[in-house]
CSV table of C-alpha atoms in Angstrom, one decimal:
chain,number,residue,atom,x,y,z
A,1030,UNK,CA,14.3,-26.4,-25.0
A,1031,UNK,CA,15.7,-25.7,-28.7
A,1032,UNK,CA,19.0,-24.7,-26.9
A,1033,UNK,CA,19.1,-28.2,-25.4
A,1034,UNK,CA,18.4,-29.9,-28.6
A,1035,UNK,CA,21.2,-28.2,-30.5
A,1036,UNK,CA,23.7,-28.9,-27.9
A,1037,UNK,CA,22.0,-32.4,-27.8
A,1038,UNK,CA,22.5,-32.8,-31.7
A,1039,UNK,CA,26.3,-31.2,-31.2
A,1040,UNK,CA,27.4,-33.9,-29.1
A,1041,UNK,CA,26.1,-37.0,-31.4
A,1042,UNK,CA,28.0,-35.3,-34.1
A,1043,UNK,CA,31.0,-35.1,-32.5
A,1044,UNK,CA,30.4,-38.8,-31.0
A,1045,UNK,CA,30.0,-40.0,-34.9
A,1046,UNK,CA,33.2,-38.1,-36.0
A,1047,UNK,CA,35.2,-39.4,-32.9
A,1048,UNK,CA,34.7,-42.7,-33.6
A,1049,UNK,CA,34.9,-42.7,-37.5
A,1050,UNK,CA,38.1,-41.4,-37.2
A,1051,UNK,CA,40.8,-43.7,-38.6
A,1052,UNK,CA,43.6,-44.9,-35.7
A,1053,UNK,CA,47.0,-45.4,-36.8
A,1054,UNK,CA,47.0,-48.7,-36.6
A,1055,UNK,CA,43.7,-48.9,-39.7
A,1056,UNK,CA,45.5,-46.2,-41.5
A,1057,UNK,CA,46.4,-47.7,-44.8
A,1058,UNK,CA,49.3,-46.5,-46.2
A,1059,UNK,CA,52.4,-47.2,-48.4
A,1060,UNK,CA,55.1,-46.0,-46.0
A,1061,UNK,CA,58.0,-49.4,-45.7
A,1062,UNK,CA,59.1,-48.0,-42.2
A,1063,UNK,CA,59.4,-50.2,-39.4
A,1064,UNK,CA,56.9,-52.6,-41.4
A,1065,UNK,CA,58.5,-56.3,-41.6
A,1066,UNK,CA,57.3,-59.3,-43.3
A,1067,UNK,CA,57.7,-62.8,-41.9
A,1068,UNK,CA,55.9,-66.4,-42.4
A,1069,UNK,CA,53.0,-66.6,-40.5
A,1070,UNK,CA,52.8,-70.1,-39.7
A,1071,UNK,CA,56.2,-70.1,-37.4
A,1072,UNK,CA,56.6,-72.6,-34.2
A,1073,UNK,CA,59.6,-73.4,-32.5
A,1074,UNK,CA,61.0,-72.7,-35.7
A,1075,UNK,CA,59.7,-75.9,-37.4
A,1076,UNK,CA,56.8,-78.1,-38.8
A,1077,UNK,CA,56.8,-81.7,-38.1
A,1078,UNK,CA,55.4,-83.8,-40.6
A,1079,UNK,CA,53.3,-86.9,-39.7
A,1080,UNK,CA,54.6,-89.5,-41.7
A,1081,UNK,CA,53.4,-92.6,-40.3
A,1082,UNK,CA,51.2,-94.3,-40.6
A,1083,UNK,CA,51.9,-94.8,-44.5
A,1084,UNK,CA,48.8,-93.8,-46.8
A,1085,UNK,CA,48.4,-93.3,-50.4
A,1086,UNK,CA,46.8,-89.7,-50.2
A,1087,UNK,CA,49.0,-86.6,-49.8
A,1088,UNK,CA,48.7,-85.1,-46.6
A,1089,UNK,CA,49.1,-81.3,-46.6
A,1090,UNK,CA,50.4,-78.5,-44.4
A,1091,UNK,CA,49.6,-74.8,-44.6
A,1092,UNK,CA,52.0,-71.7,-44.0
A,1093,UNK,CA,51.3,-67.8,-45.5
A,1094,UNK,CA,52.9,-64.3,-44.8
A,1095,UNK,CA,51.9,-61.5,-42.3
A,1096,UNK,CA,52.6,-57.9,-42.3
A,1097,UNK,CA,53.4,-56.3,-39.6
A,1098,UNK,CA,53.7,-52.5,-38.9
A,1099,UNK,CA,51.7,-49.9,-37.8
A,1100,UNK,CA,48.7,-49.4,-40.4
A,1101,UNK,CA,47.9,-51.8,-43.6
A,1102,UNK,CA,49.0,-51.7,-46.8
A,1103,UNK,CA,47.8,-49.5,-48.7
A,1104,UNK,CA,49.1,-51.2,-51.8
A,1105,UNK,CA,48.9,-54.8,-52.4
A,1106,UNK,CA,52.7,-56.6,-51.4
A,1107,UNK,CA,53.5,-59.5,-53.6
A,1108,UNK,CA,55.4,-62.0,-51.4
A,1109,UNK,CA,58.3,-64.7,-53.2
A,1110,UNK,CA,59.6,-67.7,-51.6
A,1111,UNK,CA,62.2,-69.8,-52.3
A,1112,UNK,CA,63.8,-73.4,-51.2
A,1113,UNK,CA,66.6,-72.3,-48.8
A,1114,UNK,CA,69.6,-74.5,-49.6
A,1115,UNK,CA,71.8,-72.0,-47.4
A,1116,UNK,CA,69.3,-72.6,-44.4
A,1117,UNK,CA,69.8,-76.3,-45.1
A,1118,UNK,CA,73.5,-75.9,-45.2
A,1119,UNK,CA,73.2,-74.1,-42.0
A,1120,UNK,CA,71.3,-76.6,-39.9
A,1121,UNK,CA,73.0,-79.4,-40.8
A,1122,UNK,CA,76.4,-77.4,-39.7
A,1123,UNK,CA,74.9,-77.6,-36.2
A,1124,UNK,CA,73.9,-80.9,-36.3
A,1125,UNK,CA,77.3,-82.7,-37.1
A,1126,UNK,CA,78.6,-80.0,-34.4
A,1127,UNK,CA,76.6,-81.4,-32.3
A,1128,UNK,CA,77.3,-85.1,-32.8
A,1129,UNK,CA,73.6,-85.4,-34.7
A,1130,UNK,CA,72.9,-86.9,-38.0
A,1131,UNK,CA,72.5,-84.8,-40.9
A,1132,UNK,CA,69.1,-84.4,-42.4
A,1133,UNK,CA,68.6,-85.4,-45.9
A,1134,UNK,CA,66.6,-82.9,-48.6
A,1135,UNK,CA,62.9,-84.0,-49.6
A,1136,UNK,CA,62.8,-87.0,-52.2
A,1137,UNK,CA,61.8,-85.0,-55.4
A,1138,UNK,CA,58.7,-87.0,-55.4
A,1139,UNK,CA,57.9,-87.0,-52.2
A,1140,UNK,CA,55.8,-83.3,-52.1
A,1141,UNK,CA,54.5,-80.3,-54.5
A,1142,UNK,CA,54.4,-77.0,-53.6
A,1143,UNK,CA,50.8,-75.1,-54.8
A,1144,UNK,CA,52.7,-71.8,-55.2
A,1145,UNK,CA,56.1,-69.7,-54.9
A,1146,UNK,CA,54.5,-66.8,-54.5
A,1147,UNK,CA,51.5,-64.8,-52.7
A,1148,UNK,CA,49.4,-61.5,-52.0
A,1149,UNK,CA,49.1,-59.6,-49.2
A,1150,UNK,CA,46.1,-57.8,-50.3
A,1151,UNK,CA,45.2,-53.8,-49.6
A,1152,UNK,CA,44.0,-53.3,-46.5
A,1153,UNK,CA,44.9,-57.0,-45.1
A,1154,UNK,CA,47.9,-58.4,-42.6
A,1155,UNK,CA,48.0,-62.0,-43.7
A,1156,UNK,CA,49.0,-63.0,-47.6
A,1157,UNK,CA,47.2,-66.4,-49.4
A,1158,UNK,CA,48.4,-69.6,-48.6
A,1159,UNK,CA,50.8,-71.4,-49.7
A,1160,UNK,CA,50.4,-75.6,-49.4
A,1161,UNK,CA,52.8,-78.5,-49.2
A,1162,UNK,CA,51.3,-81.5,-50.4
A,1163,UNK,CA,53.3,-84.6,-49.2
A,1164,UNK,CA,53.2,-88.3,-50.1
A,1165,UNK,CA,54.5,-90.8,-46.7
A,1166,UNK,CA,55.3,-93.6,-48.5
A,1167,UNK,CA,58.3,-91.4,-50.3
A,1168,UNK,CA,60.3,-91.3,-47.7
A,1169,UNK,CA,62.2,-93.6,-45.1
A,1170,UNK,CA,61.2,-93.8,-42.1
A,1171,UNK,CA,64.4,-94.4,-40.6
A,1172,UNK,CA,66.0,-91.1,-41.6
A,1173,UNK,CA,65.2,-87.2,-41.2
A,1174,UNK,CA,64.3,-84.8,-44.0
A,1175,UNK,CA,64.7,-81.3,-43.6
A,1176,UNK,CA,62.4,-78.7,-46.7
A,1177,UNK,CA,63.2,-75.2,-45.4
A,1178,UNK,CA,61.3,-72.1,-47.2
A,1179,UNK,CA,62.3,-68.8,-47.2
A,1180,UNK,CA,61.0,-65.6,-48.1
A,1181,UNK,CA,63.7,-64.3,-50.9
A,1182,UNK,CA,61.4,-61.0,-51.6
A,1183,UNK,CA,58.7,-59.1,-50.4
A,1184,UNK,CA,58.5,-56.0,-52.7
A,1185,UNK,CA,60.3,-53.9,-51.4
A,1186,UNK,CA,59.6,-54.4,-47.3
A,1187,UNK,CA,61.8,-55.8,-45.1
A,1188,UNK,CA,61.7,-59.1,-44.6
A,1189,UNK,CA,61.8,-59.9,-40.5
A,1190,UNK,CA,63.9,-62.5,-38.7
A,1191,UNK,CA,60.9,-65.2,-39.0
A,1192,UNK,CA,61.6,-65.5,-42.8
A,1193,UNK,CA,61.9,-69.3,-42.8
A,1194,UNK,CA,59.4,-72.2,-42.2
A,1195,UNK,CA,61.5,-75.5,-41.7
A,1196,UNK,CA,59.1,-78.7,-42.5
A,1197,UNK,CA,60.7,-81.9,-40.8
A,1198,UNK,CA,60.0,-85.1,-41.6
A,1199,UNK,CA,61.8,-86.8,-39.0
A,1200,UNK,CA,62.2,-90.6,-38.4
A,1201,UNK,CA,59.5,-92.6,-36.8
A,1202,UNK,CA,60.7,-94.0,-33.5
A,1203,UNK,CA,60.5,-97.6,-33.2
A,1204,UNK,CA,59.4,-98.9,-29.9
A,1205,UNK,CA,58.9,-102.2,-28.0
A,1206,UNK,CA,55.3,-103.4,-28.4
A,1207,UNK,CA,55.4,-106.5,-26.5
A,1208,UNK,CA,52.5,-106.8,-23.9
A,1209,UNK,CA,51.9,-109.8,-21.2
A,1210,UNK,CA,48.4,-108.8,-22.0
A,1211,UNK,CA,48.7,-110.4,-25.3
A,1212,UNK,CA,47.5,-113.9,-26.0
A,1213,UNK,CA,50.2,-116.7,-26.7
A,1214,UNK,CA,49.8,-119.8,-27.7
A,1215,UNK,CA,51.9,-122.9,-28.9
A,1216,UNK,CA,51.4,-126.1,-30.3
A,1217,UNK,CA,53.4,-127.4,-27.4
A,1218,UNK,CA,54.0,-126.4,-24.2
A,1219,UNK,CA,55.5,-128.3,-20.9
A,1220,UNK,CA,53.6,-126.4,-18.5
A,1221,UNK,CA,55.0,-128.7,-15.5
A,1222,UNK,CA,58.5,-129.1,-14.6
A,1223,UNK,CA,60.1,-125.9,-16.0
A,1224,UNK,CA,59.7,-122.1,-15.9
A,1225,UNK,CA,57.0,-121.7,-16.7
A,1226,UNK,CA,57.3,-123.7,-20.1
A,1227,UNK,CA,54.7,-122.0,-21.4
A,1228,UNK,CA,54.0,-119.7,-24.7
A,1229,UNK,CA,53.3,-117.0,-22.2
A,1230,UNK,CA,56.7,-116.9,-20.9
A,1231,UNK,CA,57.9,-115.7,-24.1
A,1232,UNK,CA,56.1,-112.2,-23.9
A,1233,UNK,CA,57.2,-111.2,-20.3
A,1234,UNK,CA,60.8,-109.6,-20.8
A,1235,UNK,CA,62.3,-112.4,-18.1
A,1236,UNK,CA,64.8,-114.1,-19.6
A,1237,UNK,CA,64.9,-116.7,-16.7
A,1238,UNK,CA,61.6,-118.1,-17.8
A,1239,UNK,CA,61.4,-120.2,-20.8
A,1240,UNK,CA,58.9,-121.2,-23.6
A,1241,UNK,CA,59.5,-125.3,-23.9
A,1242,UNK,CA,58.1,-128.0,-26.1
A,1243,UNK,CA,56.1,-131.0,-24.6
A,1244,UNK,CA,58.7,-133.9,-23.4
A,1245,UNK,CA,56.0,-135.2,-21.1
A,1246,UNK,CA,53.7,-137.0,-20.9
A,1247,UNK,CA,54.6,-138.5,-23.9
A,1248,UNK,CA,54.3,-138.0,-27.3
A,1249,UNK,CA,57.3,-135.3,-26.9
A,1250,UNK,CA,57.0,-132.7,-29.3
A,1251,UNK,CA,58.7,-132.7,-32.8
A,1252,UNK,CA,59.4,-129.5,-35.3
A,1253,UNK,CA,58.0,-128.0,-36.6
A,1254,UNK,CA,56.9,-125.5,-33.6
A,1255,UNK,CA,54.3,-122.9,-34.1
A,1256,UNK,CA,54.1,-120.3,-31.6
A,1257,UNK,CA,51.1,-117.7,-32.3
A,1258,UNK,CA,50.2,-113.7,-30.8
A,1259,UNK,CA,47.3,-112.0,-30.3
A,1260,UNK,CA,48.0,-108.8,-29.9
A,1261,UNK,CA,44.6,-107.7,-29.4
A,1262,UNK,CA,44.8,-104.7,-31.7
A,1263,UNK,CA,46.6,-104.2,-35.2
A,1264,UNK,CA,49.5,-102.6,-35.0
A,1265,UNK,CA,52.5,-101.9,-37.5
A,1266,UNK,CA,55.1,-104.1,-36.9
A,1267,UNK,CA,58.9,-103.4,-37.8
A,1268,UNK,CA,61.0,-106.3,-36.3
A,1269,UNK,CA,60.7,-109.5,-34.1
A,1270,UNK,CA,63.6,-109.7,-31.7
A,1271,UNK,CA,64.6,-113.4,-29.8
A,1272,UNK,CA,65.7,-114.4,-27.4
A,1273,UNK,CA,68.1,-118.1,-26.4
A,1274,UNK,CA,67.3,-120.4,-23.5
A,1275,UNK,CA,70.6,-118.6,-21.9
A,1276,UNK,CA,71.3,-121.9,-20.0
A,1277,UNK,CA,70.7,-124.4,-22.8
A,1278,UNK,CA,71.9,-124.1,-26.7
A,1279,UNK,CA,70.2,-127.0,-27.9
A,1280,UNK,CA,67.7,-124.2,-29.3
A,1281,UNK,CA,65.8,-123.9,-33.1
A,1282,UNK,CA,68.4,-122.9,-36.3
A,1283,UNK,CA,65.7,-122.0,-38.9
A,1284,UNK,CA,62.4,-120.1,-38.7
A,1285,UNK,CA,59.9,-118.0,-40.7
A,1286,UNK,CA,57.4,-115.9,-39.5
A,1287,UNK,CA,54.0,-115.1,-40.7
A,1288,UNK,CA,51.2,-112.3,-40.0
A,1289,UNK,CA,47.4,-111.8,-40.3
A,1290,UNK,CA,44.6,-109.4,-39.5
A,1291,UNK,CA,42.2,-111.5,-38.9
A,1292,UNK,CA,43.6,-114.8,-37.8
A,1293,UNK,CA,42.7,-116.7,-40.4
A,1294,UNK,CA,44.8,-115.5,-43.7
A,1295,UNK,CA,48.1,-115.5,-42.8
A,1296,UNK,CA,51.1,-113.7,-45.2
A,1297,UNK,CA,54.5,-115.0,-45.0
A,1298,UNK,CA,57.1,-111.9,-43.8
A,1299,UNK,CA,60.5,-113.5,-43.3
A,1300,UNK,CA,61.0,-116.7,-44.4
A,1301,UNK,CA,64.0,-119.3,-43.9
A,1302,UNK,CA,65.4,-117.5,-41.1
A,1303,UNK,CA,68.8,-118.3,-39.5
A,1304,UNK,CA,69.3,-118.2,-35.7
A,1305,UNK,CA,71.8,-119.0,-33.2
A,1306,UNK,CA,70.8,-120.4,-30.2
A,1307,UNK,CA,74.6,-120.3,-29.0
A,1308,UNK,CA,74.7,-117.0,-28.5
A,1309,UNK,CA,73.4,-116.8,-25.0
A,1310,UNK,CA,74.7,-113.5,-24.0
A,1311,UNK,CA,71.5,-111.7,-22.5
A,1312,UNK,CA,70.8,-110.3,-25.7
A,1313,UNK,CA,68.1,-110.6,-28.7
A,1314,UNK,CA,68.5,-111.9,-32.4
A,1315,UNK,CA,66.8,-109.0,-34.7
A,1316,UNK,CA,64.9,-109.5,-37.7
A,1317,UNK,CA,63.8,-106.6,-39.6
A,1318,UNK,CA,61.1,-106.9,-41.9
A,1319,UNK,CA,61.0,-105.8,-45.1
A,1320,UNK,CA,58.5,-103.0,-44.5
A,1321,UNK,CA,56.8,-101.8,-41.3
A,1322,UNK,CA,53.3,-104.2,-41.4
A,1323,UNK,CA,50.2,-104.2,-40.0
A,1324,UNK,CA,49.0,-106.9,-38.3
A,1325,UNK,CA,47.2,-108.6,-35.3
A,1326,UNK,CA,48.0,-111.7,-35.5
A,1327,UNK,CA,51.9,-112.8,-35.4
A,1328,UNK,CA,53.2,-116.5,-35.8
A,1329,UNK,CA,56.2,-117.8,-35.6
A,1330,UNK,CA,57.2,-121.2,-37.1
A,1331,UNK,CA,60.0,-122.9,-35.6
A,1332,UNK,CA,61.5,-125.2,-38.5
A,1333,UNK,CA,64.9,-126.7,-37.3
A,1334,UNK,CA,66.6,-127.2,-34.5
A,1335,UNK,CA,69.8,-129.1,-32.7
A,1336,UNK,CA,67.4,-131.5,-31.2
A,1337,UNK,CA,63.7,-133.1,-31.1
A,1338,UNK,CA,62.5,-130.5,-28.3
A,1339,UNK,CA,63.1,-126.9,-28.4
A,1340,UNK,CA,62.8,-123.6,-26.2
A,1341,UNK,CA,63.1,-120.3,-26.2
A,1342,UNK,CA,63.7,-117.5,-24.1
A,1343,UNK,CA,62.0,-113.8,-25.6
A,1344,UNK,CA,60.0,-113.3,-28.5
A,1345,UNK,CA,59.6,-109.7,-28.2
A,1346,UNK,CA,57.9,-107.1,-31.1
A,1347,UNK,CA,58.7,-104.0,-32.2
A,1348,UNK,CA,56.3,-101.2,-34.2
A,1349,UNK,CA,56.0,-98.0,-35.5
């Protein structure tokens, strides 16, 4: 019995030293051979910002270092990174090679970085982070900004072929908003005796149906002409784009155009507008306006014209 206990007692022992053992791959130790060290945070080779919608607090993005090798550090590896104007250099290289416009650097106000450097501690694979604060409203939404970071040193190690993070802020796309779900309304409208003559016709992308002011019955319709949108929903709004009656050029000349959230306190956006209701060509007038805004409710004042009664073709919306 005491010889079964002893080889009983034997075998935990050698169980417990088994499997305290250290692998190679706990090992900690100082040895640079076949270690590299590379950003962490690394995706298709770059970050994409999200710039819009605008807001007033800094958004933030997160990146750090990694070790990799087999074993840990036995000592602690202090990691430095710098703003890669060579990487910048090279990227836009490519994109005027490839017919692409080149990206602009960072507005110097537009972020902060919380650190240069950082730790890859004893015993760990992954260094502190490192974060980019950004601010939307610095930069323009119509271009593309390019902030690559390198790692310039990483005491002694070698630094591996995922050295650079490149953070994008790329231009938001504009897009056509216009829905026939929305809601449109004039203060006159010949729903008989054209197509279709009414406020709804403007929202539907046809530009063989018309929007047309009240000639019977009588009293005909006189400027101004309001023509209002619900669009249901707020949304940020970049542009209105107009169409002509194409078979008529008796059209308005002067406009403005006004928005609201809540249908009831309206801001004026573009005011004393000029358009051409000769140029029937199948195409749209664009107005820009100043700033991408939000809004639910659109209207559009229709202050001149060539005659009495007016039409239109379009009235399409754009957003962010």
């Amino acid at each position: 019995m005491k010889k079964y206990k002893l080889y009983y007692l034997l075998a935990l022992l050698i169980t417990f030293v088994a499997c305290s053992k250290e692998t190679p791959y706990e090992a900690l130790t100082d040895s640079k051979e076949g270690v590299f060290i590379n950003i962490t945070k690394f995706s298709g080779n770059a970050q994409n910002l999200k710039i819009f919608p605008f807001v007033d607090e800094a958004r933030t993005i997160d990146f750090s270092s990694s070790y990799g090798g087999l074993g840990l550090p036995k000592s602690a590896i202090n990691v430095e990174y710098v703003i890669d104007d060579k990487a910048f250099d090279s990227v836009n290289v490519v994109r005027q090679k490839s017919g692409l416009p080149l990206y602009l650097k960072f507005p110097a106000d537009a972020y902060a970085i919380s650190n240069m450097n950082a730790t890859i501690n004893s015993g760990e694979t992954t260094s502190q982070g490192v974060t980019v604060k950004y601010f939307s409203k610095k930069f323009d939404p119509t271009k593309d900004y390019l902030l690559p970071l390198s790692i310039s040193n990483a005491g002694g190690y070698k630094i591996g072929p995922n050295k650079t993070i490149f953070i994008i802020a790329a231009k938001v796309a504009e897009i056509n908003a216009t829905s026939i779900s929305w809601i449109a309304t004039a203060n006159s409208e010949q729903p008989s005796g054209e197509n279709t003559g009414k406020a709804s016709a403007l929202l539907d992308g046809d530009m063989s149906t018309i929007w047309h002011a009240r000639y019977s019955p009588t009293p005909a319709g006189v400027y101004p002409y309001i023509i209002s949108y619900d669009m249901l929903a707020p949304i940020y709004v970049t542009k209105v784009a107009i169409a002509p009656r194409q078979n008529n050029g008796n059209g308005p000349l002067t406009f403005k155009v006004e928005g609201s959230l809540d249908g009831a306190s309206y801001t004026t956006i573009l005011d004393n507008q000029t358009f051409n209701p000769d140029k029937r060509d199948g195409t749209y007038q664009n107005y820009a306006f100043p700033a991408p805004t939000n809004i639910r409710y659109l209207k559009v004042t229709l202050l001149t014209g060539k005659q009495a009664l007016s039409f239109l073709s379009e009235l399409a919306v754009y957003k962010y």
